[in-house]
């Protein structure tokens, strides 16, 4: 059964610590994305990757880093430089090219105190 | 600058009636539009999309209408069912070396028995 797996579902960290969110897909999609959702707001793009070993900053990349060493995996690191890290993080993937819907994982709720 | 706006934060509809969710956009570069459905603590699920070369796309109970001159799209659900209760996001896409999606803030739809 193809899909996108994000783990863990809930994550708690102390301020000042880096944390890495996992995203794995078995849809054979080339493109992968990370979005952030805050209450009452739409999803905002953090980073995206069109192919292995290549990724680009989205609209709110500051304080985040990613890697794309394998087609199936696109982990997101929330660094201590991110000023407001508490949020719901969503990973997505799509067929590379125009007019391709994004398919989302079930998200990771990160709480930093 | 909110390029994609859903001006109704919530909508309540009686079961069996039509639900109409609206979305406005400002950027003329958008050429592909999507609707997603989202339950709490889950990722958005793709519902239906429309290319800018069309003005209507239908899939079962869901129909999306696009009015390019007014920069407006709408999602019609008929008949509405209790399972349709969720938050609905519209998204608009443009190509800039990669497909970029911009999301609205979402509309919470409640279907009353």
Coordinates of C-alpha atoms in Angstrom, one line a residue:
Chain A
X1 CA 0.0 0.0 0.0
X2 CA 1.8 3.2 -1.2
X3 CA 2.0 6.3 0.9
X4 CA 3.9 8.8 2.9
X5 CA 5.0 8.0 6.4
X6 CA 6.0 10.7 8.9
X7 CA 7.4 9.9 12.3
X8 CA 7.0 10.4 15.1
X9 CA 3.4 11.7 15.3
X10 CA 4.2 13.8 18.4
X11 CA 7.6 15.2 19.3
X12 CA 8.6 17.2 22.3
X13 CA 11.9 19.1 22.6
X14 CA 13.5 21.6 24.9
X15 CA 14.4 25.0 23.5
X16 CA 17.9 25.1 22.0
X17 CA 17.9 21.5 20.8
X18 CA 17.9 20.5 17.1
X19 CA 15.3 18.0 16.1
X20 CA 14.9 15.9 13.0
X21 CA 11.5 14.9 11.5
X22 CA 11.4 11.8 9.3
X23 CA 9.5 11.5 6.0
X24 CA 9.6 8.4 3.9
X25 CA 7.5 7.7 0.7
X26 CA 7.1 4.6 -1.4
X27 CA 5.1 6.2 -4.2
X28 CA 8.2 6.5 -6.4
X29 CA 7.7 10.2 -6.6
X30 CA 10.6 12.4 -7.6
X31 CA 9.4 15.6 -5.8
X32 CA 9.1 16.0 -2.1
X33 CA 8.1 19.0 0.1
X34 CA 7.9 20.2 3.7
X35 CA 5.1 22.4 4.9
X36 CA 4.3 24.0 8.2
X37 CA 0.8 24.6 9.5
X38 CA 0.0 27.1 12.3
X39 CA -3.5 27.6 13.8
X40 CA -5.8 29.6 11.5
X41 CA -3.3 29.7 8.7
X42 CA -2.8 27.8 5.5
X43 CA 0.2 25.6 4.8
X44 CA 3.5 27.4 4.2
X45 CA 6.3 25.9 2.2
X46 CA 9.6 25.3 4.0
X47 CA 11.8 23.3 1.6
X48 CA 11.3 21.3 -1.5
X49 CA 13.3 18.8 -3.6
X50 CA 12.8 17.9 -7.2
X51 CA 15.4 15.1 -7.4
X52 CA 17.9 13.3 -5.2
X53 CA 20.8 15.5 -3.9
X54 CA 19.0 18.7 -4.8
X55 CA 16.7 20.9 -2.8
X56 CA 15.5 24.5 -2.7
X57 CA 14.3 26.9 0.0
X58 CA 10.6 27.6 0.2
X59 CA 9.0 30.7 1.7
X60 CA 10.0 30.1 5.3
X61 CA 13.3 28.2 5.2
X62 CA 15.1 30.1 7.9
X63 CA 16.0 27.9 10.9
X64 CA 15.4 24.7 9.0
X65 CA 17.6 22.3 7.0
X66 CA 17.0 19.3 4.8
X67 CA 18.8 16.5 3.0
X68 CA 17.8 14.3 0.0
X69 CA 20.2 11.5 -0.1
X70 CA 17.6 8.9 -1.3
X71 CA 14.6 9.3 -3.5
X72 CA 12.4 7.8 -0.7
X73 CA 13.5 10.0 2.1
X74 CA 13.4 13.8 2.9
X75 CA 14.2 14.5 6.5
X76 CA 13.7 17.9 8.0
X77 CA 15.9 19.3 10.8
X78 CA 14.4 22.1 12.9
X79 CA 17.4 23.9 14.3
X80 CA 17.7 26.1 17.4
X81 CA 17.8 29.1 15.1
X82 CA 14.1 28.6 14.3
X83 CA 12.3 31.3 16.4
X84 CA 8.9 29.7 16.6
X85 CA 9.4 25.9 16.0
X86 CA 6.2 24.7 17.7
X87 CA 3.8 23.7 14.8
X88 CA 2.3 20.9 12.8
X89 CA 4.8 19.8 10.1
X90 CA 3.6 18.1 6.9
X91 CA 5.6 16.2 4.3
X92 CA 4.3 15.8 0.8
X93 CA 5.4 14.2 -2.5
X94 CA 4.3 14.4 -6.1
X95 CA 5.2 13.3 -9.6
X96 CA 7.7 15.8 -10.9
X97 CA 6.1 18.2 -13.4
X98 CA 3.2 20.6 -13.7
X99 CA -0.4 19.9 -12.7
X100 CA 0.5 17.1 -10.3
X101 CA -1.4 17.0 -7.0
X102 CA 0.7 16.8 -3.8
X103 CA 0.0 13.8 -1.6
X104 CA 0.6 14.4 2.1
X105 CA 1.7 12.4 5.1
X106 CA -0.2 12.5 8.4
X107 CA 2.1 15.1 9.9
X108 CA 4.3 15.5 13.0
X109 CA 3.2 17.8 15.8
X110 CA 6.3 19.4 17.3
X111 CA 6.2 21.1 20.6
X112 CA 9.2 23.0 21.9
X113 CA 9.3 24.4 25.4
Chain B
X1 CA 0.3 39.3 1.3
X2 CA -2.3 36.6 1.1
X3 CA -2.4 35.4 -2.5
X4 CA -5.0 32.8 -1.9
X5 CA -7.9 33.6 0.4
X6 CA -10.8 31.7 1.8
X7 CA -12.9 34.4 3.4
X8 CA -15.3 32.1 5.3
X9 CA -13.6 30.5 8.3
X10 CA -16.5 28.2 8.8
X11 CA -19.7 27.0 7.1
X12 CA -22.6 24.9 8.4
X13 CA -24.9 23.0 6.0
X14 CA -27.7 20.6 6.5
X15 CA -27.2 17.0 5.5
X16 CA -28.4 16.3 1.9
X17 CA -28.1 20.0 0.9
X18 CA -25.4 21.5 -1.3
X19 CA -22.1 22.8 0.3
X20 CA -20.4 25.6 -1.5
X21 CA -16.9 26.6 -0.5
X22 CA -15.2 29.6 -2.0
X23 CA -11.7 30.7 -2.7
X24 CA -10.2 33.9 -4.3
X25 CA -6.7 34.4 -5.6
X26 CA -4.7 37.4 -6.7
X27 CA -1.8 36.1 -8.8
X28 CA -2.5 35.7 -12.5
X29 CA 0.4 33.3 -12.8
X30 CA -1.6 30.5 -11.0
X31 CA -2.5 27.9 -13.6
X32 CA -3.6 24.9 -11.6
X33 CA -6.0 24.8 -8.6
X34 CA -6.7 22.1 -6.0
X35 CA -9.0 21.4 -3.1
X36 CA -7.9 19.4 -0.1
X37 CA -9.8 18.0 2.8
X38 CA -8.3 17.8 6.2
X39 CA -9.3 16.1 9.5
X40 CA -7.6 17.2 12.8
X41 CA -4.1 15.8 13.4
X42 CA -4.0 14.3 9.9
X43 CA -2.5 15.3 6.6
X44 CA -4.6 16.9 3.9
X45 CA -6.2 14.6 1.4
X46 CA -6.4 15.6 -2.2
X47 CA -10.0 15.9 -3.4
X48 CA -10.2 17.5 -6.9
X49 CA -8.2 19.8 -9.1
X50 CA -8.7 22.0 -12.2
X51 CA -6.4 23.4 -14.8
X52 CA -6.7 27.0 -15.8
X53 CA -7.8 26.0 -19.3
X54 CA -11.0 24.6 -17.9
X55 CA -13.9 26.2 -16.0
X56 CA -15.4 23.1 -14.5
X57 CA -14.3 19.7 -13.3
X58 CA -16.5 17.1 -11.7
X59 CA -15.8 14.0 -9.7
X60 CA -18.8 12.2 -8.1
X61 CA -20.3 14.5 -5.5
X62 CA -17.5 17.1 -5.9
X63 CA -17.4 19.8 -8.6
X64 CA -14.9 22.6 -8.8
X65 CA -15.7 25.8 -10.8
X66 CA -13.1 28.2 -12.0
X67 CA -13.8 31.8 -13.0
X68 CA -10.5 33.2 -14.2
X69 CA -11.8 36.7 -14.9
X70 CA -13.0 37.0 -11.3
X71 CA -10.0 35.0 -10.0
X72 CA -12.4 32.9 -8.1
X73 CA -12.9 29.2 -7.6
X74 CA -15.5 27.2 -5.7
X75 CA -16.1 23.7 -4.6
X76 CA -19.6 22.3 -4.6
X77 CA -20.4 19.2 -2.6
X78 CA -23.8 17.7 -3.3
X79 CA -25.4 16.0 -1.5
X80 CA -23.5 16.8 1.6
X81 CA -22.9 14.0 4.0
X82 CA -21.8 13.9 7.7
X83 CA -18.4 12.5 6.7
X84 CA -17.8 15.6 4.7
X85 CA -17.3 17.6 8.0
X86 CA -13.7 18.7 7.9
X87 CA -11.5 21.6 7.1
X88 CA -11.2 22.3 3.3
X89 CA -8.2 24.1 1.9
X90 CA -7.9 25.5 -1.6
X91 CA -4.5 25.8 -3.2
X92 CA -3.2 27.5 -6.3
X93 CA -0.1 26.4 -8.2
X94 CA 2.4 28.0 -10.5
X95 CA 5.5 26.8 -12.1
X96 CA 8.9 28.4 -11.2
X97 CA 11.4 25.7 -11.9
X98 CA 9.2 23.5 -9.8
X99 CA 5.5 23.4 -9.0
X100 CA 4.8 25.8 -6.1
X101 CA 1.5 25.6 -4.2
X102 CA 0.0 28.4 -2.2
X103 CA -2.7 27.5 0.3
X104 CA -5.7 29.4 1.6
X105 CA -6.4 29.5 5.3
X106 CA -9.1 26.9 5.2
X107 CA -12.8 26.7 5.8
X108 CA -14.3 24.4 8.5
X109 CA -17.3 22.7 7.0
X110 CA -19.9 21.2 9.4
X111 CA -22.7 19.0 8.1
X112 CA -25.6 18.9 10.4
X113 CA -28.0 15.9 10.5

